[in-house]
């Protein structure tokens, strides 16, 4: 028996924000956003809906599809950079709201958009050592945390959640190889430098029109994302001794269509082999890979038994890849 993904679920909040909607709030255009990023629209959560609510919706779908009850879960890992509270973590809120037993629940926080793929690797090793069934979620509620006046960043992001259940499987489903890496020397190129011990939030800071100060050196992030995602993909292929031709679908983190095209180019695979939905959801951070995986399964872009290669990159810098037979 291998350790694999039993089921997947995802959730996108109903409110849709198009590029045209952004033009009413900031100096931008549909042409600029489309040309530079490929993004046409994104989903935003309404007031009163918080990070754990998004996870709940995705988790409920995943549980239902695996024919499981919340009490069957033995652990919860939530990958997010937009937690509901500073403490306790979002995973604790999910444990309570879902009605899961008093099992370990923890966030994998601050890994940027690589969080879900990293969490998959953690879940696999936890099942190896402890057995059980682990809920792994990736979620972001960027619209609540981003700077709505900073056109360099605000048009890029969207809200959403995706979840997978990792367990021993009787079928051929298996997480064949995982890989993750970090380069903390690039921490000042992409991040949110407030709220921690270095820059506790003050009244003056909140009154500043540039609050919250999201840091993003776009071109450097772009270059690094392409290199790291393609390298990480090659590492898991090598680890599993699988060739790219055997992969049915590559699911890269959905940050920007040009980044995805450049990754396809670096891997020398046609774009048809690469899943793309960034046009509909924008960059949903840790949620982007599980949302894409769920959508690809529901639309039969990938079928049970086939090989899928997920590769992601985010703040830190962190990067991670996973090769999975579904
Ligand atoms: N609308 C219109 N103009 C905008 C804009 C917007 N929403 N945002 C920025 N601009 C302007 C800038 O002010 C700048 O103007 P200036 O040249 O007069 O100073 C100009 O557009 C920058 O354009 P360009 O240099 O062509 O941008 P780019 O090709 O680097 O694209 C990004 C910008 C952000 C789309 C691109 O760098 C990127 O996607 N980087 C990666 C970001 C990312 O994925 N982050 C998350 C990683 S997980």
mmCIF file with all atom_site columns, C-alpha atoms and ligand atoms in Angstrom, residues 26-29 32-33 36-37 112-114 150-157 190 216-223 225 253 255-256 258-259 283 285 313-315, ligand 1:
data_model
loop_
_atom_site.group_PDB
_atom_site.id
_atom_site.type_symbol
_atom_site.label_atom_id
_atom_site.label_alt_id
_atom_site.label_comp_id
_atom_site.label_asym_id
_atom_site.label_entity_id
_atom_site.label_seq_id
_atom_site.pdbx_PDB_ins_code
_atom_site.Cartn_x
_atom_site.Cartn_y
_atom_site.Cartn_z
_atom_site.occupancy
_atom_site.B_iso_or_equiv
_atom_site.pdbx_formal_charge
_atom_site.auth_seq_id
_atom_site.auth_comp_id
_atom_site.auth_asym_id
_atom_site.auth_atom_id
_atom_site.pdbx_PDB_model_num
ATOM   1  C CA  . UNK A 1 26  ? -6.902 52.422 -9.325  1.00 0.00 ? 26  UNK A CA  1
ATOM   2  C CA  . UNK A 1 27  ? -5.071 53.636 -12.411 1.00 0.00 ? 27  UNK A CA  1
ATOM   3  C CA  . UNK A 1 28  ? -4.821 50.448 -14.428 1.00 0.00 ? 28  UNK A CA  1
ATOM   4  C CA  . UNK A 1 29  ? -6.321 48.777 -17.486 1.00 0.00 ? 29  UNK A CA  1
ATOM   5  C CA  . UNK A 1 32  ? -2.002 46.043 -18.788 1.00 0.00 ? 32  UNK A CA  1
ATOM   6  C CA  . UNK A 1 33  ? -3.159 43.307 -16.409 1.00 0.00 ? 33  UNK A CA  1
ATOM   7  C CA  . UNK A 1 36  ? 1.577  41.228 -17.979 1.00 0.00 ? 36  UNK A CA  1
ATOM   8  C CA  . UNK A 1 37  ? -0.205 38.481 -16.038 1.00 0.00 ? 37  UNK A CA  1
ATOM   9  C CA  . UNK A 1 112 ? 4.173  31.889 0.522   1.00 0.00 ? 112 UNK A CA  1
ATOM   10 C CA  . UNK A 1 113 ? 2.603  30.178 -2.417  1.00 0.00 ? 113 UNK A CA  1
ATOM   11 C CA  . UNK A 1 114 ? 4.704  26.996 -1.941  1.00 0.00 ? 114 UNK A CA  1
ATOM   12 C CA  . UNK A 1 150 ? -0.895 49.555 -4.590  1.00 0.00 ? 150 UNK A CA  1
ATOM   13 C CA  . UNK A 1 151 ? -1.498 48.752 -8.253  1.00 0.00 ? 151 UNK A CA  1
ATOM   14 C CA  . UNK A 1 152 ? 1.815  46.875 -8.447  1.00 0.00 ? 152 UNK A CA  1
ATOM   15 C CA  . UNK A 1 153 ? 0.405  44.098 -6.281  1.00 0.00 ? 153 UNK A CA  1
ATOM   16 C CA  . UNK A 1 154 ? -3.357 44.328 -5.673  1.00 0.00 ? 154 UNK A CA  1
ATOM   17 C CA  . UNK A 1 155 ? -4.441 43.282 -9.180  1.00 0.00 ? 155 UNK A CA  1
ATOM   18 C CA  . UNK A 1 156 ? -2.480 40.020 -8.907  1.00 0.00 ? 156 UNK A CA  1
ATOM   19 C CA  . UNK A 1 157 ? -4.277 38.302 -6.043  1.00 0.00 ? 157 UNK A CA  1
ATOM   20 C CA  . UNK A 1 190 ? 8.631  39.374 -1.511  1.00 0.00 ? 190 UNK A CA  1
ATOM   21 C CA  . UNK A 1 216 ? 7.450  42.783 -4.138  1.00 0.00 ? 216 UNK A CA  1
ATOM   22 C CA  . UNK A 1 217 ? 10.298 43.237 -6.578  1.00 0.00 ? 217 UNK A CA  1
ATOM   23 C CA  . UNK A 1 218 ? 8.299  41.873 -9.478  1.00 0.00 ? 218 UNK A CA  1
ATOM   24 C CA  . UNK A 1 219 ? 11.030 41.158 -12.012 1.00 0.00 ? 219 UNK A CA  1
ATOM   25 C CA  . UNK A 1 220 ? 13.293 39.371 -9.504  1.00 0.00 ? 220 UNK A CA  1
ATOM   26 C CA  . UNK A 1 221 ? 10.376 37.306 -8.229  1.00 0.00 ? 221 UNK A CA  1
ATOM   27 C CA  . UNK A 1 222 ? 9.468  36.426 -11.816 1.00 0.00 ? 222 UNK A CA  1
ATOM   28 C CA  . UNK A 1 223 ? 12.980 35.232 -12.707 1.00 0.00 ? 223 UNK A CA  1
ATOM   29 C CA  . UNK A 1 225 ? 9.966  31.629 -9.802  1.00 0.00 ? 225 UNK A CA  1
ATOM   30 C CA  . UNK A 1 253 ? 1.585  27.558 -8.995  1.00 0.00 ? 253 UNK A CA  1
ATOM   31 C CA  . UNK A 1 255 ? 0.844  33.402 -10.259 1.00 0.00 ? 255 UNK A CA  1
ATOM   32 C CA  . UNK A 1 256 ? 1.174  34.723 -13.765 1.00 0.00 ? 256 UNK A CA  1
ATOM   33 C CA  . UNK A 1 258 ? 4.021  34.436 -18.418 1.00 0.00 ? 258 UNK A CA  1
ATOM   34 C CA  . UNK A 1 259 ? 5.719  32.644 -15.521 1.00 0.00 ? 259 UNK A CA  1
ATOM   35 C CA  . UNK A 1 283 ? -2.824 34.288 -7.660  1.00 0.00 ? 283 UNK A CA  1
ATOM   36 C CA  . UNK A 1 285 ? -1.189 31.663 -3.030  1.00 0.00 ? 285 UNK A CA  1
ATOM   37 C CA  . UNK A 1 313 ? 7.195  28.902 -5.537  1.00 0.00 ? 313 UNK A CA  1
ATOM   38 C CA  . UNK A 1 314 ? 6.637  31.713 -3.063  1.00 0.00 ? 314 UNK A CA  1
ATOM   39 C CA  . UNK A 1 315 ? 7.938  34.192 -0.518  1.00 0.00 ? 315 UNK A CA  1
HETATM 40 N N1  . LIG B 2 .   ? -1.614 48.833 -14.041 1.00 0.00 ? 1   LIG B N1  1
HETATM 41 C C1  . LIG B 2 .   ? -0.914 49.669 -14.828 1.00 0.00 ? 1   LIG B C1  1
HETATM 42 N N2  . LIG B 2 .   ? 0.400  49.905 -14.676 1.00 0.00 ? 1   LIG B N2  1
HETATM 43 C C2  . LIG B 2 .   ? 1.023  49.263 -13.689 1.00 0.00 ? 1   LIG B C2  1
HETATM 44 C C3  . LIG B 2 .   ? 0.359  48.368 -12.838 1.00 0.00 ? 1   LIG B C3  1
HETATM 45 C C4  . LIG B 2 .   ? -1.014 48.176 -13.035 1.00 0.00 ? 1   LIG B C4  1
HETATM 46 N N3  . LIG B 2 .   ? -1.746 47.353 -12.257 1.00 0.00 ? 1   LIG B N3  1
HETATM 47 N N4  . LIG B 2 .   ? 1.245  47.890 -11.953 1.00 0.00 ? 1   LIG B N4  1
HETATM 48 C C5  . LIG B 2 .   ? 2.432  48.424 -12.229 1.00 0.00 ? 1   LIG B C5  1
HETATM 49 N N5  . LIG B 2 .   ? 2.304  49.278 -13.276 1.00 0.00 ? 1   LIG B N5  1
HETATM 50 C C6  . LIG B 2 .   ? 3.357  50.069 -13.885 1.00 0.00 ? 1   LIG B C6  1
HETATM 51 C C7  . LIG B 2 .   ? 4.477  50.378 -12.911 1.00 0.00 ? 1   LIG B C7  1
HETATM 52 O O1  . LIG B 2 .   ? 4.179  51.540 -12.175 1.00 0.00 ? 1   LIG B O1  1
HETATM 53 C C8  . LIG B 2 .   ? 5.640  50.562 -13.831 1.00 0.00 ? 1   LIG B C8  1
HETATM 54 O O2  . LIG B 2 .   ? 5.552  51.844 -14.390 1.00 0.00 ? 1   LIG B O2  1
HETATM 55 P P1  . LIG B 2 .   ? 6.886  52.720 -14.677 1.00 0.00 ? 1   LIG B P1  1
HETATM 56 O O3  . LIG B 2 .   ? 7.663  51.909 -15.687 1.00 0.00 ? 1   LIG B O3  1
HETATM 57 O O4  . LIG B 2 .   ? 6.343  53.998 -15.206 1.00 0.00 ? 1   LIG B O4  1
HETATM 58 O O5  . LIG B 2 .   ? 7.579  52.834 -13.360 1.00 0.00 ? 1   LIG B O5  1
HETATM 59 C C9  . LIG B 2 .   ? 5.362  49.572 -14.944 1.00 0.00 ? 1   LIG B C9  1
HETATM 60 O O6  . LIG B 2 .   ? 3.960  49.301 -14.918 1.00 0.00 ? 1   LIG B O6  1
HETATM 61 C C10 . LIG B 2 .   ? 6.098  48.269 -14.758 1.00 0.00 ? 1   LIG B C10 1
HETATM 62 O O7  . LIG B 2 .   ? 5.886  47.576 -15.941 1.00 0.00 ? 1   LIG B O7  1
HETATM 63 P P2  . LIG B 2 .   ? 6.812  46.376 -16.386 1.00 0.00 ? 1   LIG B P2  1
HETATM 64 O O8  . LIG B 2 .   ? 8.233  46.671 -16.055 1.00 0.00 ? 1   LIG B O8  1
HETATM 65 O O9  . LIG B 2 .   ? 6.504  46.083 -17.815 1.00 0.00 ? 1   LIG B O9  1
HETATM 66 O O10 . LIG B 2 .   ? 6.272  45.226 -15.444 1.00 0.00 ? 1   LIG B O10 1
HETATM 67 P P3  . LIG B 2 .   ? 6.644  43.719 -15.494 1.00 0.00 ? 1   LIG B P3  1
HETATM 68 O O11 . LIG B 2 .   ? 6.745  43.228 -16.889 1.00 0.00 ? 1   LIG B O11 1
HETATM 69 O O12 . LIG B 2 .   ? 7.763  43.412 -14.558 1.00 0.00 ? 1   LIG B O12 1
HETATM 70 O O13 . LIG B 2 .   ? 5.328  43.085 -14.865 1.00 0.00 ? 1   LIG B O13 1
HETATM 71 C C11 . LIG B 2 .   ? 4.556  42.059 -12.868 1.00 0.00 ? 1   LIG B C11 1
HETATM 72 C C12 . LIG B 2 .   ? 4.999  43.353 -13.547 1.00 0.00 ? 1   LIG B C12 1
HETATM 73 C C13 . LIG B 2 .   ? 4.307  42.368 -11.400 1.00 0.00 ? 1   LIG B C13 1
HETATM 74 C C14 . LIG B 2 .   ? 3.255  41.606 -13.507 1.00 0.00 ? 1   LIG B C14 1
HETATM 75 C C15 . LIG B 2 .   ? 5.648  40.968 -13.037 1.00 0.00 ? 1   LIG B C15 1
HETATM 76 O O14 . LIG B 2 .   ? 6.891  41.485 -12.660 1.00 0.00 ? 1   LIG B O14 1
HETATM 77 C C16 . LIG B 2 .   ? 5.344  39.747 -12.236 1.00 0.00 ? 1   LIG B C16 1
HETATM 78 O O15 . LIG B 2 .   ? 4.362  39.072 -12.456 1.00 0.00 ? 1   LIG B O15 1
HETATM 79 N N6  . LIG B 2 .   ? 6.229  39.406 -11.298 1.00 0.00 ? 1   LIG B N6  1
HETATM 80 C C17 . LIG B 2 .   ? 5.999  38.264 -10.418 1.00 0.00 ? 1   LIG B C17 1
HETATM 81 C C18 . LIG B 2 .   ? 5.000  38.645 -9.378  1.00 0.00 ? 1   LIG B C18 1
HETATM 82 C C19 . LIG B 2 .   ? 4.468  37.429 -8.674  1.00 0.00 ? 1   LIG B C19 1
HETATM 83 O O16 . LIG B 2 .   ? 4.121  36.472 -9.291  1.00 0.00 ? 1   LIG B O16 1
HETATM 84 N N7  . LIG B 2 .   ? 4.376  37.521 -7.351  1.00 0.00 ? 1   LIG B N7  1
HETATM 85 C C20 . LIG B 2 .   ? 3.906  36.441 -6.546  1.00 0.00 ? 1   LIG B C20 1
HETATM 86 C C21 . LIG B 2 .   ? 4.879  35.296 -6.609  1.00 0.00 ? 1   LIG B C21 1
HETATM 87 S S1  . LIG B 2 .   ? 4.322  33.922 -5.770  1.00 0.00 ? 1   LIG B S1  1
#
